[in-house]
Short mmCIF file of C-alpha atoms in Angstrom, two decimals:
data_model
loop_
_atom_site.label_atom_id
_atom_site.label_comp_id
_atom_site.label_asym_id
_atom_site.label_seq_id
_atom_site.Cartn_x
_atom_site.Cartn_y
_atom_site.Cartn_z
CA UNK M 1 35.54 -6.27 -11.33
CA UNK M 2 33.45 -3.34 -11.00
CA UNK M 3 30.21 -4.09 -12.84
CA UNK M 4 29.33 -0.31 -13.85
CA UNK M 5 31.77 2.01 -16.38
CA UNK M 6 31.18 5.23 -18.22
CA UNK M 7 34.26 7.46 -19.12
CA UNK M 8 32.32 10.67 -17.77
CA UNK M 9 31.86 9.84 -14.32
CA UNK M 10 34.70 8.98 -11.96
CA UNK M 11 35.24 4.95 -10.90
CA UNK M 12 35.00 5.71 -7.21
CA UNK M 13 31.67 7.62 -7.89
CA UNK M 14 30.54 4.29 -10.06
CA UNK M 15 31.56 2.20 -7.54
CA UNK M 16 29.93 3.84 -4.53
CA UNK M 17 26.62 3.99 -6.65
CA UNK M 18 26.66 -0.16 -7.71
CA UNK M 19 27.21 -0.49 -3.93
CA UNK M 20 23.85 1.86 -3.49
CA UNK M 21 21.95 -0.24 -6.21
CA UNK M 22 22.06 -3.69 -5.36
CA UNK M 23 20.32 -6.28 -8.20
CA UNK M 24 19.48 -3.20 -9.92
CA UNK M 25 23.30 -2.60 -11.92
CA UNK M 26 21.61 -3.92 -15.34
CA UNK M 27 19.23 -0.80 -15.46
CA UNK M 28 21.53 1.28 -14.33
CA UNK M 29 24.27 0.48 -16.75
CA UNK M 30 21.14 1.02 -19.50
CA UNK M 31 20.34 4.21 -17.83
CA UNK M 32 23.86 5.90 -17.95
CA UNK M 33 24.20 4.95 -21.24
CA UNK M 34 21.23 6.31 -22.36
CA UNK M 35 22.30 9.42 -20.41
CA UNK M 36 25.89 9.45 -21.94
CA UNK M 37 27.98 12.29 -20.50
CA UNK M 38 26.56 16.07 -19.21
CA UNK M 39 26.36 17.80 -22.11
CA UNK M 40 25.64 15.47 -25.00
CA UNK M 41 21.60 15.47 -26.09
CA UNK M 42 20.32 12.68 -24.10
CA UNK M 43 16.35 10.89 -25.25
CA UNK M 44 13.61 13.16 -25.14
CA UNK M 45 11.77 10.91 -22.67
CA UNK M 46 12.02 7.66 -21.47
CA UNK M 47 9.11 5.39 -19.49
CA UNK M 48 9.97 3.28 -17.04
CA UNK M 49 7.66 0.74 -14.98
CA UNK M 50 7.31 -2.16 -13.01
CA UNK M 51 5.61 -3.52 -10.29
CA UNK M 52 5.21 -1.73 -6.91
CA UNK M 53 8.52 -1.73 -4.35
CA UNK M 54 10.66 -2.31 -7.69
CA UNK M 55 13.27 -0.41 -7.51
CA UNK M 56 12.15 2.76 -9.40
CA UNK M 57 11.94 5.98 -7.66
CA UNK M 58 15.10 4.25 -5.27
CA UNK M 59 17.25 3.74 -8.22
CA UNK M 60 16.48 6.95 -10.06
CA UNK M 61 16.74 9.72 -7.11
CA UNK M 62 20.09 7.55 -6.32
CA UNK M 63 21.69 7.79 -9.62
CA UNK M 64 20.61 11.58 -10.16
CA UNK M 65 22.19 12.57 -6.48
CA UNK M 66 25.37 10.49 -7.00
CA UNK M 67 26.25 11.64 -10.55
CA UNK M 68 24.79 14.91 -9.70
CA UNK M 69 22.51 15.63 -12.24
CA UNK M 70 20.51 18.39 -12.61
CA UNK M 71 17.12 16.96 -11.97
CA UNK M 72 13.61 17.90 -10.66
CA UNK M 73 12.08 15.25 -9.04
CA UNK M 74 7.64 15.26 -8.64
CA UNK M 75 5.45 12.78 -7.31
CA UNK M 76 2.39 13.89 -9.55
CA UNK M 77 -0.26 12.11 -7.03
CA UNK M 78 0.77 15.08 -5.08
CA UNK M 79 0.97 17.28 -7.51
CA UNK M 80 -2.86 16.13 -8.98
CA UNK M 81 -3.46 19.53 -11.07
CA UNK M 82 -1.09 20.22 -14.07
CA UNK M 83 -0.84 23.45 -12.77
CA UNK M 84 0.34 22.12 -9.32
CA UNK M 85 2.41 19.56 -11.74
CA UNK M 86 4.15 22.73 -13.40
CA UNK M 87 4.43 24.88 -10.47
CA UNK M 88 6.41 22.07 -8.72
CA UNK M 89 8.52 21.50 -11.53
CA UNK M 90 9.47 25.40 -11.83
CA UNK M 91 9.87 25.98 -8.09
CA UNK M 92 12.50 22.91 -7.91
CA UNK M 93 14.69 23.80 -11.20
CA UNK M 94 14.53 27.68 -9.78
CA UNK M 95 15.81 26.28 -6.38
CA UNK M 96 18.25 23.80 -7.84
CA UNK M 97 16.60 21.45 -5.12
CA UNK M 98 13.76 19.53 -4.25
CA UNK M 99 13.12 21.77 -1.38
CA UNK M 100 10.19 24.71 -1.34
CA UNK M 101 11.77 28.11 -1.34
CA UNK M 102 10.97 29.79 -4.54
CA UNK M 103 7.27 31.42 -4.50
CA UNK M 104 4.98 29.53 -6.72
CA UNK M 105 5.42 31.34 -10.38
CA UNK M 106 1.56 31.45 -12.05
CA UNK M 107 1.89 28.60 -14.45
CA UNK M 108 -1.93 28.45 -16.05
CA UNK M 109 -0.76 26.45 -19.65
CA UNK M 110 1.94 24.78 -21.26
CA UNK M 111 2.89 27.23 -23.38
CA UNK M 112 3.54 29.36 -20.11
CA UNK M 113 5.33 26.75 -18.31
CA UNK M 114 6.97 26.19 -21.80
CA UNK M 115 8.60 29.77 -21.52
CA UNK M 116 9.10 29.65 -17.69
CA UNK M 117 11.14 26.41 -18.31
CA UNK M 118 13.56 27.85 -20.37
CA UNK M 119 13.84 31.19 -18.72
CA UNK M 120 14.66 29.14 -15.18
CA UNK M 121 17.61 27.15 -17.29
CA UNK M 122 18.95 30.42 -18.16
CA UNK M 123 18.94 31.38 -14.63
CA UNK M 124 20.33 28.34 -13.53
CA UNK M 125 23.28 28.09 -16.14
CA UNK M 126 21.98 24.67 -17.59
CA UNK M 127 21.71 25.58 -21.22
CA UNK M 128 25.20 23.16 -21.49
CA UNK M 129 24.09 20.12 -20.19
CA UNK M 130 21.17 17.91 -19.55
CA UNK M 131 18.22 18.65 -17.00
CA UNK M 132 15.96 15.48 -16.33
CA UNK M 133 12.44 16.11 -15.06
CA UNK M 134 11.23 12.83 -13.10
CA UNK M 135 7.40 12.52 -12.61
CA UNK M 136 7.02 9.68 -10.03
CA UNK M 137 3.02 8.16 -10.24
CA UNK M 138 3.35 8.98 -13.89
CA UNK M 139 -0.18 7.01 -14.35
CA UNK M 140 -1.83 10.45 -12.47
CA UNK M 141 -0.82 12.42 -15.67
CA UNK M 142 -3.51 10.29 -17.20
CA UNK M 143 -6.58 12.05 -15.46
CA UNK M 144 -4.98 15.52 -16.38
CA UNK M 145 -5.93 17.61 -19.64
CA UNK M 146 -5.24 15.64 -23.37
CA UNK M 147 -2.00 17.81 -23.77
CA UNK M 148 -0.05 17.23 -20.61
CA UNK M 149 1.15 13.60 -21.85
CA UNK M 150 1.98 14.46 -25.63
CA UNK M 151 3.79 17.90 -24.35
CA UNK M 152 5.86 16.24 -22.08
CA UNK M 153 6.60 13.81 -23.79
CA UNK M 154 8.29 16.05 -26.71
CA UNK M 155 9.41 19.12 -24.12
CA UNK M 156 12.84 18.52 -25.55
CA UNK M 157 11.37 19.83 -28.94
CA UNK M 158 8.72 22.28 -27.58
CA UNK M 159 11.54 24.01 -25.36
CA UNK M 160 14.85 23.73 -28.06
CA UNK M 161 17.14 22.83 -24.83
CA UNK M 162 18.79 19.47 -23.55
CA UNK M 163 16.12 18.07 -21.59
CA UNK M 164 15.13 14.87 -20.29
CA UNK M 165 11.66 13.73 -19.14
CA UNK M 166 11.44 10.31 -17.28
CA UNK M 167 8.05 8.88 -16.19
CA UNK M 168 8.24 6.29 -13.47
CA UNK M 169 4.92 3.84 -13.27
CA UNK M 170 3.04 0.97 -12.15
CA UNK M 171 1.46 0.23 -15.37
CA UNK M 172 2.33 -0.61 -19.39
CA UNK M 173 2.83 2.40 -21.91
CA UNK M 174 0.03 0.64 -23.81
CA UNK M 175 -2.13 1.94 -21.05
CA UNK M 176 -0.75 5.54 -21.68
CA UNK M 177 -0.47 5.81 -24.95
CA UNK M 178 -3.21 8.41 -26.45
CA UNK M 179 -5.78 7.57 -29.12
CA UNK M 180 -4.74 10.82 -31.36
CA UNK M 181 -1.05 9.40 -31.34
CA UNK M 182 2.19 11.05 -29.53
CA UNK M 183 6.15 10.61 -29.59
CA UNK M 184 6.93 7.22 -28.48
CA UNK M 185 9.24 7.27 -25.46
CA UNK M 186 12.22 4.51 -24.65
CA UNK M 187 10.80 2.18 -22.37
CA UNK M 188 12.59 0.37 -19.37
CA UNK M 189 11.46 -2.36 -17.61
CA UNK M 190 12.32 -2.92 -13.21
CA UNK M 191 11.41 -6.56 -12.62
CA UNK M 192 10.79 -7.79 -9.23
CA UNK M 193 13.04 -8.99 -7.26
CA UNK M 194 14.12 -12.26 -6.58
CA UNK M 195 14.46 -14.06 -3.33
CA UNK M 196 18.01 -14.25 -4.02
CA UNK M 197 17.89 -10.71 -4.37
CA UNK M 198 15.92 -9.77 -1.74
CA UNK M 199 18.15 -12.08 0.71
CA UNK M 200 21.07 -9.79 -0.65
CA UNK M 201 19.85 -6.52 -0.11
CA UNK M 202 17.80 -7.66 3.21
CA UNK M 203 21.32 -8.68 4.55
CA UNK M 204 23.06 -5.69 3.86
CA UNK M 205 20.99 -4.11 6.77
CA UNK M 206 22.83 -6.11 9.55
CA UNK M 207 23.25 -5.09 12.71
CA UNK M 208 26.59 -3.87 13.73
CA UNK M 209 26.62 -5.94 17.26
CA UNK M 210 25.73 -9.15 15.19
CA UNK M 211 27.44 -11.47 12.46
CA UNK M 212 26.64 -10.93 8.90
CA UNK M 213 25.95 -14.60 8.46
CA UNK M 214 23.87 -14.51 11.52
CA UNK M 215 21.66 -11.93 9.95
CA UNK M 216 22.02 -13.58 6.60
CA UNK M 217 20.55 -16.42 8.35
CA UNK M 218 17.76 -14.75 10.28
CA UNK M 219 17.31 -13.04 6.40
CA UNK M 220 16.82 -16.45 5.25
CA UNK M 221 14.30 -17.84 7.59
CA UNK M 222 12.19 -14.57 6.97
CA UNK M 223 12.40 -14.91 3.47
CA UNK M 224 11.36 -18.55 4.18
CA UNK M 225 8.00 -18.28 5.88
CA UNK M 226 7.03 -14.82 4.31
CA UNK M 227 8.15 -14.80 0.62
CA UNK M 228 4.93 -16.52 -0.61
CA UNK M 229 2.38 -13.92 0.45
CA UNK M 230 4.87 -10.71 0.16
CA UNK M 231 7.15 -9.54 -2.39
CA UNK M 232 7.28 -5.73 -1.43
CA UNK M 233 10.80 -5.06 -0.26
CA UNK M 234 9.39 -2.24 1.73
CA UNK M 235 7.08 -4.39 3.68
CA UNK M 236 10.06 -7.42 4.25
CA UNK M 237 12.54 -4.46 5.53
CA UNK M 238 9.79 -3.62 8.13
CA UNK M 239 8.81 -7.01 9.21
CA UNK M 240 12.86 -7.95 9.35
CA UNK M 241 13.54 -5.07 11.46
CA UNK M 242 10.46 -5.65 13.69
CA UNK M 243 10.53 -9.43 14.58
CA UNK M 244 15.11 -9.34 14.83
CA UNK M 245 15.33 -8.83 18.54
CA UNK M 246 12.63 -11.98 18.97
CA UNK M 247 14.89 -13.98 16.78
CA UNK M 248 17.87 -12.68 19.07
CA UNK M 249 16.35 -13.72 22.59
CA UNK M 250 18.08 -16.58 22.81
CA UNK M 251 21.39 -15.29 21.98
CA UNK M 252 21.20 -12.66 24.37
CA UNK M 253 20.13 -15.07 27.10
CA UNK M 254 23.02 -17.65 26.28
CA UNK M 255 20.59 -20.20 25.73
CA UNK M 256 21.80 -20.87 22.51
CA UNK M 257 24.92 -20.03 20.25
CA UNK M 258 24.38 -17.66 16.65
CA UNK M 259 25.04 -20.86 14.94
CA UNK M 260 22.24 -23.02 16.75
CA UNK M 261 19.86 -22.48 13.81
CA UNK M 262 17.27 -25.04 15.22
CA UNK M 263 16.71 -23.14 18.46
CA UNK M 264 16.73 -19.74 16.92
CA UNK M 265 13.93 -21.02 14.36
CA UNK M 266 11.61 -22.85 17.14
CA UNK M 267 11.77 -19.57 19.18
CA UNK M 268 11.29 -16.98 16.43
CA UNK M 269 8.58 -19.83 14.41
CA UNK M 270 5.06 -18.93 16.03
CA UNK M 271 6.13 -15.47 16.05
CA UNK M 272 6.87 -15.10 12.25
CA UNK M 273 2.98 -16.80 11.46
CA UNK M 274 1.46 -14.62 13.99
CA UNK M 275 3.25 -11.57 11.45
CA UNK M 276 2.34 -13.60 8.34
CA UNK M 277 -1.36 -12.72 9.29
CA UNK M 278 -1.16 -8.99 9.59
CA UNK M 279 0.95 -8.58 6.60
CA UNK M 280 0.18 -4.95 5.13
CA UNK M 281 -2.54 -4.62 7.55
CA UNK M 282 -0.53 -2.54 10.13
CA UNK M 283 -3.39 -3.24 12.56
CA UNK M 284 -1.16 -2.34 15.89
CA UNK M 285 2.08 -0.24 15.91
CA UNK M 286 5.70 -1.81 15.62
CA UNK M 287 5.63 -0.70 19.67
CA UNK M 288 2.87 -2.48 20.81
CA UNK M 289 3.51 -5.48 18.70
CA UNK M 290 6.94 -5.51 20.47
CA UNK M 291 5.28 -4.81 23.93
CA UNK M 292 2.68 -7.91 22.77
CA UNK M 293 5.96 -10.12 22.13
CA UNK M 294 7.05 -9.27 25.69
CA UNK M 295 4.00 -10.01 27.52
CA UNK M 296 3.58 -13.27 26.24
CA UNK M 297 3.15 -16.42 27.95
CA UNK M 298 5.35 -18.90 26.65
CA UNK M 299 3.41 -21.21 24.36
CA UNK M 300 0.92 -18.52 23.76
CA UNK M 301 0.18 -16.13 20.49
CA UNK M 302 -1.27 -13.38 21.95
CA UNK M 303 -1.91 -9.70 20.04
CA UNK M 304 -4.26 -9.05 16.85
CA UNK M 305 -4.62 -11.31 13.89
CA UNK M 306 -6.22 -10.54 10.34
CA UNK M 307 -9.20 -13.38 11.20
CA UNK M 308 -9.81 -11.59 14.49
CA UNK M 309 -9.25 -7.80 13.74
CA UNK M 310 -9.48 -6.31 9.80
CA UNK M 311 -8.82 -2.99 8.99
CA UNK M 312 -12.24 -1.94 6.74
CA UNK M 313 -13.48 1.18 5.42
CA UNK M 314 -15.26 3.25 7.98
CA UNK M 315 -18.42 2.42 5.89
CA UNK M 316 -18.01 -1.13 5.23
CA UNK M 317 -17.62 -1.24 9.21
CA UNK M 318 -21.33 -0.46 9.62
CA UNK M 319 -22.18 -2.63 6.27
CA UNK M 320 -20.87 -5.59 8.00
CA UNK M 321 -22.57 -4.84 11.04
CA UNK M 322 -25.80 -4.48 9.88
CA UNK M 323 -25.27 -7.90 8.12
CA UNK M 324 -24.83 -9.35 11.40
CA UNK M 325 -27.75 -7.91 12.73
CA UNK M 326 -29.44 -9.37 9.97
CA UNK M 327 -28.29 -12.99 10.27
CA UNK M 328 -28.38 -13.68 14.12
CA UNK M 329 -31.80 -11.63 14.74
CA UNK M 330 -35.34 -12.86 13.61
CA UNK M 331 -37.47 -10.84 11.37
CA UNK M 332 -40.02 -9.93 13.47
CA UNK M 333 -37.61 -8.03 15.69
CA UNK M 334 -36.27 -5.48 13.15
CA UNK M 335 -39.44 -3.26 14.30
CA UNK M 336 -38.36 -3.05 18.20
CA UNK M 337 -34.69 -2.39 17.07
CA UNK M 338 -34.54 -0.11 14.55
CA UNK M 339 -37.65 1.76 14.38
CA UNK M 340 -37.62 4.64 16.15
CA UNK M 341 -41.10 5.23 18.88
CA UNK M 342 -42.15 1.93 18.30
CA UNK M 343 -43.13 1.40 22.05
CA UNK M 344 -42.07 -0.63 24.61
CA UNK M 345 -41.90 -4.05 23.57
CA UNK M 346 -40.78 -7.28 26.00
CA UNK M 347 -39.63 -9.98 24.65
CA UNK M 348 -42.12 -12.59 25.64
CA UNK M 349 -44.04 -10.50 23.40
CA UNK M 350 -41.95 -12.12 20.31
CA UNK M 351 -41.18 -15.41 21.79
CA UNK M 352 -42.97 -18.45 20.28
CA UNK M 353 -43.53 -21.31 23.08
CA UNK M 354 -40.90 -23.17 21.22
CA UNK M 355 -38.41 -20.96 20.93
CA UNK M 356 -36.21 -21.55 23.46
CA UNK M 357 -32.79 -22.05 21.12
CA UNK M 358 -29.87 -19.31 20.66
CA UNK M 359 -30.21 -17.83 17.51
CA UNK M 360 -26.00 -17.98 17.69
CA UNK M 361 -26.45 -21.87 18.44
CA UNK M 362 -28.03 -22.30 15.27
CA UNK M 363 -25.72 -20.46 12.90
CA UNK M 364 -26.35 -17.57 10.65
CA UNK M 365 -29.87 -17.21 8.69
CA UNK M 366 -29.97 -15.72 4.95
CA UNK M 367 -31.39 -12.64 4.70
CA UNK M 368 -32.08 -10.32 1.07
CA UNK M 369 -30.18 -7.42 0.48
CA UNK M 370 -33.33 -4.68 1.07
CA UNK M 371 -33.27 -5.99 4.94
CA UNK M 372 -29.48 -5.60 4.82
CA UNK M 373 -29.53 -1.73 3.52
CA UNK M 374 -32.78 -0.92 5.40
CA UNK M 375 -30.83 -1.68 8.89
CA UNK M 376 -27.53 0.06 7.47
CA UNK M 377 -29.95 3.38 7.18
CA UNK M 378 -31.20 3.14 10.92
CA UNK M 379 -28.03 1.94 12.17
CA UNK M 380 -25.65 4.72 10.54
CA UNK M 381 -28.15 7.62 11.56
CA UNK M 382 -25.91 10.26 9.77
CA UNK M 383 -22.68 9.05 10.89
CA UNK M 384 -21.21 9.24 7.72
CA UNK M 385 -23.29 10.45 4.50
CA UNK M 386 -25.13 7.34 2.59
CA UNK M 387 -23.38 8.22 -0.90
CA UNK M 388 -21.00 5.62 -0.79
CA UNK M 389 -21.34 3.07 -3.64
CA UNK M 390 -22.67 0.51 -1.32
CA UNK M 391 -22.86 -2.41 -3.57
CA UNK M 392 -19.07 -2.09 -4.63
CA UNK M 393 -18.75 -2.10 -1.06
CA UNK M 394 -20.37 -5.60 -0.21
CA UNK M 395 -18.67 -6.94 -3.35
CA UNK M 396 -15.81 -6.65 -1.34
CA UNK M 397 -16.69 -7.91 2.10
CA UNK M 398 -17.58 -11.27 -0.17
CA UNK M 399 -14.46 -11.23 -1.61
CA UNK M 400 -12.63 -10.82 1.93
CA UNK M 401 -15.04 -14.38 2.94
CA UNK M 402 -16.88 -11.80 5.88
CA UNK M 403 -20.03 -12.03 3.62
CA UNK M 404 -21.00 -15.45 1.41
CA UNK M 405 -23.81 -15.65 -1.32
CA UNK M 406 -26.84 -18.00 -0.41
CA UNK M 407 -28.61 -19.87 -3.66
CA UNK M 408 -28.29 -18.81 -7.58
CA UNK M 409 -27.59 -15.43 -8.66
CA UNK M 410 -30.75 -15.97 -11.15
CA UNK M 411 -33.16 -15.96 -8.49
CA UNK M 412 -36.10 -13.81 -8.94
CA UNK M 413 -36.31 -11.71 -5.34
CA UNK M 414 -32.63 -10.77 -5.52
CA UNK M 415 -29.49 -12.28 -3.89
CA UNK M 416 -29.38 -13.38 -0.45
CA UNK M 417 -26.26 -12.87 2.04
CA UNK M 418 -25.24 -14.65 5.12
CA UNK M 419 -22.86 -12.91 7.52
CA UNK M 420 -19.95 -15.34 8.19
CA UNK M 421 -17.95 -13.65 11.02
CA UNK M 422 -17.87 -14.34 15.04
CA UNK M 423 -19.75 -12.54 17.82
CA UNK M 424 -16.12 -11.51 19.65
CA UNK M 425 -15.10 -10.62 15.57
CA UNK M 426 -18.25 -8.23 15.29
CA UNK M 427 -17.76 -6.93 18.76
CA UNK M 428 -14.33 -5.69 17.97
CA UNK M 429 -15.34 -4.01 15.01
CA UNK M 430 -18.40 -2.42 16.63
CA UNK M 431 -15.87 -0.86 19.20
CA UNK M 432 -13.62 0.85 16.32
CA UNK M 433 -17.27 2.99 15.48
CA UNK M 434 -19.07 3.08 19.04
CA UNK M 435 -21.05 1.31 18.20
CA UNK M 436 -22.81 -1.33 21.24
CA UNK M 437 -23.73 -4.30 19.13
CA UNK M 438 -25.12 -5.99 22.08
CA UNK M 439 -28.26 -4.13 22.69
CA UNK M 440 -29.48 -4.60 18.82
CA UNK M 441 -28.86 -8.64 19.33
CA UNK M 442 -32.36 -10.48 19.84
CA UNK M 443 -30.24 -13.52 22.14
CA UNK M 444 -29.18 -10.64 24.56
CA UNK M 445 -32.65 -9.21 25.37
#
C-alpha cells in the first residue's frame, strides 16, 4: 500500500517519488500537505533542519522536480551577499530553471527585489499557483543585513502573491530567531538516519552483475565496522562504492561462493580498518587507494593512515614542525639553526663530553610556547603571512593528541608543550611544504 496520497498529484507520480525518498516518506507526506494542491495559498515560510547528510536539500530538490513545482533553488554560502542572494533568486524564476541565462537584473534592496519578484511572476504566468524559493545553508542569511531574515520570512505578505520560502539548515530556529522579533515560520525536523535505514538505501545501489542480498550483505558488514565513527550517508556511499570490488575478489576468483560470508569478511576485514582510519580525511584518491589495494602483499596494510599522514592547515603544518624542532633539539642549538649569519659552527663546538645519547632515544623535551613561535617565525620566512590566529591553531593540534600540555596551566612562565609525533610522521609532513626537516635536527649534524 502506497505510503504517500494527495488528490492533486497523480499515484504513479507519488509512487515514483516514495521510491526516490527512501526513510524520508514521513516528511514528505508533512511536506505535501503543507503544500496542498498548485494553486491554494500554501505557509509563508517554513524552516527545516537537521543534522548534516540528512536528507534535506535531497528530499526537497526531489519533491519540487517530481511534482513540478515552480521553485528557485540557492545555496546562499554561494550566494554570500544579499545582493548575490537576490540576483540568484531573480535570474532562476526569470529562467524557469536553475541554470544561468538571464543577465543579472541590479537588485541593490529588498524593496527592489520586492518589485522585481513580482514583475518576473507576471512574466512567468505564476500569479495562479505557488512559487517556493529554497535557500539551502540558510544559517549564511545570518551574517547578512538585519532585514534579509524578517523580509523573507514574510515575502508572501511584502509581495501580495502565493509564495513559499523554505530555509534548509544545520542549526535550531532558536539560533535564527532575531532579538527585535519576526514571523515565526513552520518548522520541520530531518532526523538522522538509522542503520536500518542506511542499510536500506545503501542496498538500493547494487550492482547489476551481483545479487541484491549479496550487496545487502556486503551493506551490512560496512555498516558493521564503520557505523560507529560515521553517520554521513554521503561518506558510507563513497566508502561502499570504493572498498565493493575488494569484497568481490574472491567471488570473481571462485575461491569462494556469494553466500560464503566468512571468507568474504576475512578478505575484505583489514581492508575496511585500514578505511576506518582515513574516514573524511580523503588523504589519497579513490584511484590510488584502489591501485594501493592491488599492490598489496598478502598479509600486509600498505597505503596512508590518519596516525601516519593528517591532512592540516597549511599553517598548522609549519606550527607542528617547529614544535618538533623544539622538542628533539637542545637549546643551545636554536642559534646555529635559525639565526641567520651566525657563523660557522661544528658541532663539537656544542657537545658536552657526556653527551653522547640521541636526543630521539630519549623522547621529547618540554619546551615554552615563546621558543615554539620564535622558530615558527624563522622557519616560515614569508611562506605564508604570520596573521593567522596562532593560538586557536595549537589549541587544535592538542586536541588532535600531535601536541600534549606539560605541568599546570597556573604556572607562572606560561604553558609548556611537548611534540608527540614520529620522526617518519614529521618527515611526511615536512615534504607536503618543502620543507627538509633533517638539516634543522641537532642528532643529524
Amino acid at each position: 500500500m502506497p505510503i504517500l496520497e494527495h488528490p492533486a498529484y497523480p499515484p504513479a507520480t507519488l509512487l515514483c517519488l516514495e521510491s526516490l525518498v527512501p526513510c524520508r516518506e514521513s516528511q514528505v507526506s508533512m511536506l505535501l500537505s503543507i503544500f496542498g494542491e498548485r494553486q491554494q495559498l500554501s505557509f509563508p515560510s517554513i524552516f527545516i533542519y537537521g543534522h548534516t547528510s540528512s536528507g534535506k536539500t535531497y528530499v526537497m530538490k526531489t519533491l519540487l522536480n517530481t511534482l513540478q513545482l515552480p521553485h528557485v533553488f540557492v545555496n546562499c554560502v554561494e550566494c554570500f551577499t544579499s545582493r548575490l542572494l537576490l540576483e540568484e533568486i531573480l535570474i532562476q524564476l526569470q529562467n524557469g530553471s536553475e541554470t544561468k541565462q538571464a543577465s543579472p537584473v541590479p537588485c541593490d534592496t529588498f524593496n527592489d527585489f520586492v518589485r522585481l519578484f513580482k514583475q518576473a511572476l507576471v512574466s512567468q504566468n505564476l500569479q495562479d499557483q505557488t512559487v517556493y524559493v529554497v535557500l539551502d545553508r540558510a544559517e549564511q542569511l545570518r551574517e547578512m543585513e538585519a532585514n534579509v531574515l524578517p523580509a523573507f520570512l514574510r515575502l508572501q505578505e511584502l509581495t501580495d502573491r502565493n509564495v513559499t520560502v523554505i530555509l534548509l539548515s544545520e542549526i535550531v530556529w532558536e539560533m535564527f530567531r532575531p532579538n527585535t522579533g519576526c514571523f515565526e515560520p513552520f518548522i520541520l525536523y530531518f532526523p538522522d538516519y538509522s542503520i536500518g535505514h542506511l542499510q536500506k538505501i545503501l542496498s538500493q545501489n547494487h550492482p547489476p552483475e551481483y545479487s541484491a542480498d549479496f550487496y545487502s550483505a556486503y551493506i551490512n558488514i560496512l555498516l558493521g565496522v564503520f557505523y560507529m565513527v560515521c553517520r554521513d550517508l554521503k561518506e558510507l556511499q563513497h566508502l561502499a562504492a570504493l572498498n565493493f570490488s575488494k569484497y568481490c575478489e574472491p567471488v570473481v576468483r571462485r575461491e569462494a561462493k556469494e553466500r560464503d560470508t566468512r571468507k568474504l569478511w576475512k578478505n575484505i576485514e583489514p581492508h575496511l580498518k585500514k578505511a576506518m582510519q582515513t574516514v573524511y580525511l580523503r588523504e589519497i584518491s579513490s584511484s590510488q587507494w584502489e591501485r594501493l589495494q592491488c599492490e598489496e602483499e598478502p598479509g600486509q596494510i600498505k597505503g596512508l593512515s590518519a596516525h601516519t599522514h593528517v591532512e592540516l592547515p597549511y599553517y598548522s603544518k609549519f606550527l607542528l614542525i617547529a614544535a618538533y624542532l623544539a622538542s628533539y633539539n637542545p637549546v643551545r642549538t636554536d642559534k646555529r639553526f635559525f639565526l641567520k649569519h651566525h657563523g660557522k659552527i661544528k658541532k663539537t663546538n656544542f657537545m658536552k663530553k657526556h653527551e653522547k645519547t640521541s636526543n630521539h632515544l630519549l623522547g621529547p623535551k618540554p619546551f615554552p610556547l615563546d621558543r615554539l613561535l620564535a622558530i615558527l617565525y624563522s622557519i616560515v620566512d614569508n611562506r605564508v603571512a604570520p596573521t593567522a590566529n596562532i593560538f586557536s591553531q595549537i589549541t587544535s593540534l592538542v586536541t588532535l593528541q600531535l601536541l600534549s600540555v606539560v605541568g599546570n596551566n597556573d604556572q607562572l612562565d606560561g604553558p609548556r608543550y611537548k611534540c608527540t609525533v614520529s620522526l617518519d610522521f614529521i618527515r611526511a609532513i615536512a615534504r607536503t611544504v618543502n620543507f627538509d626537516i633533517i638539516k634543522y635536527l641537532y642528532d643529524f649534524l
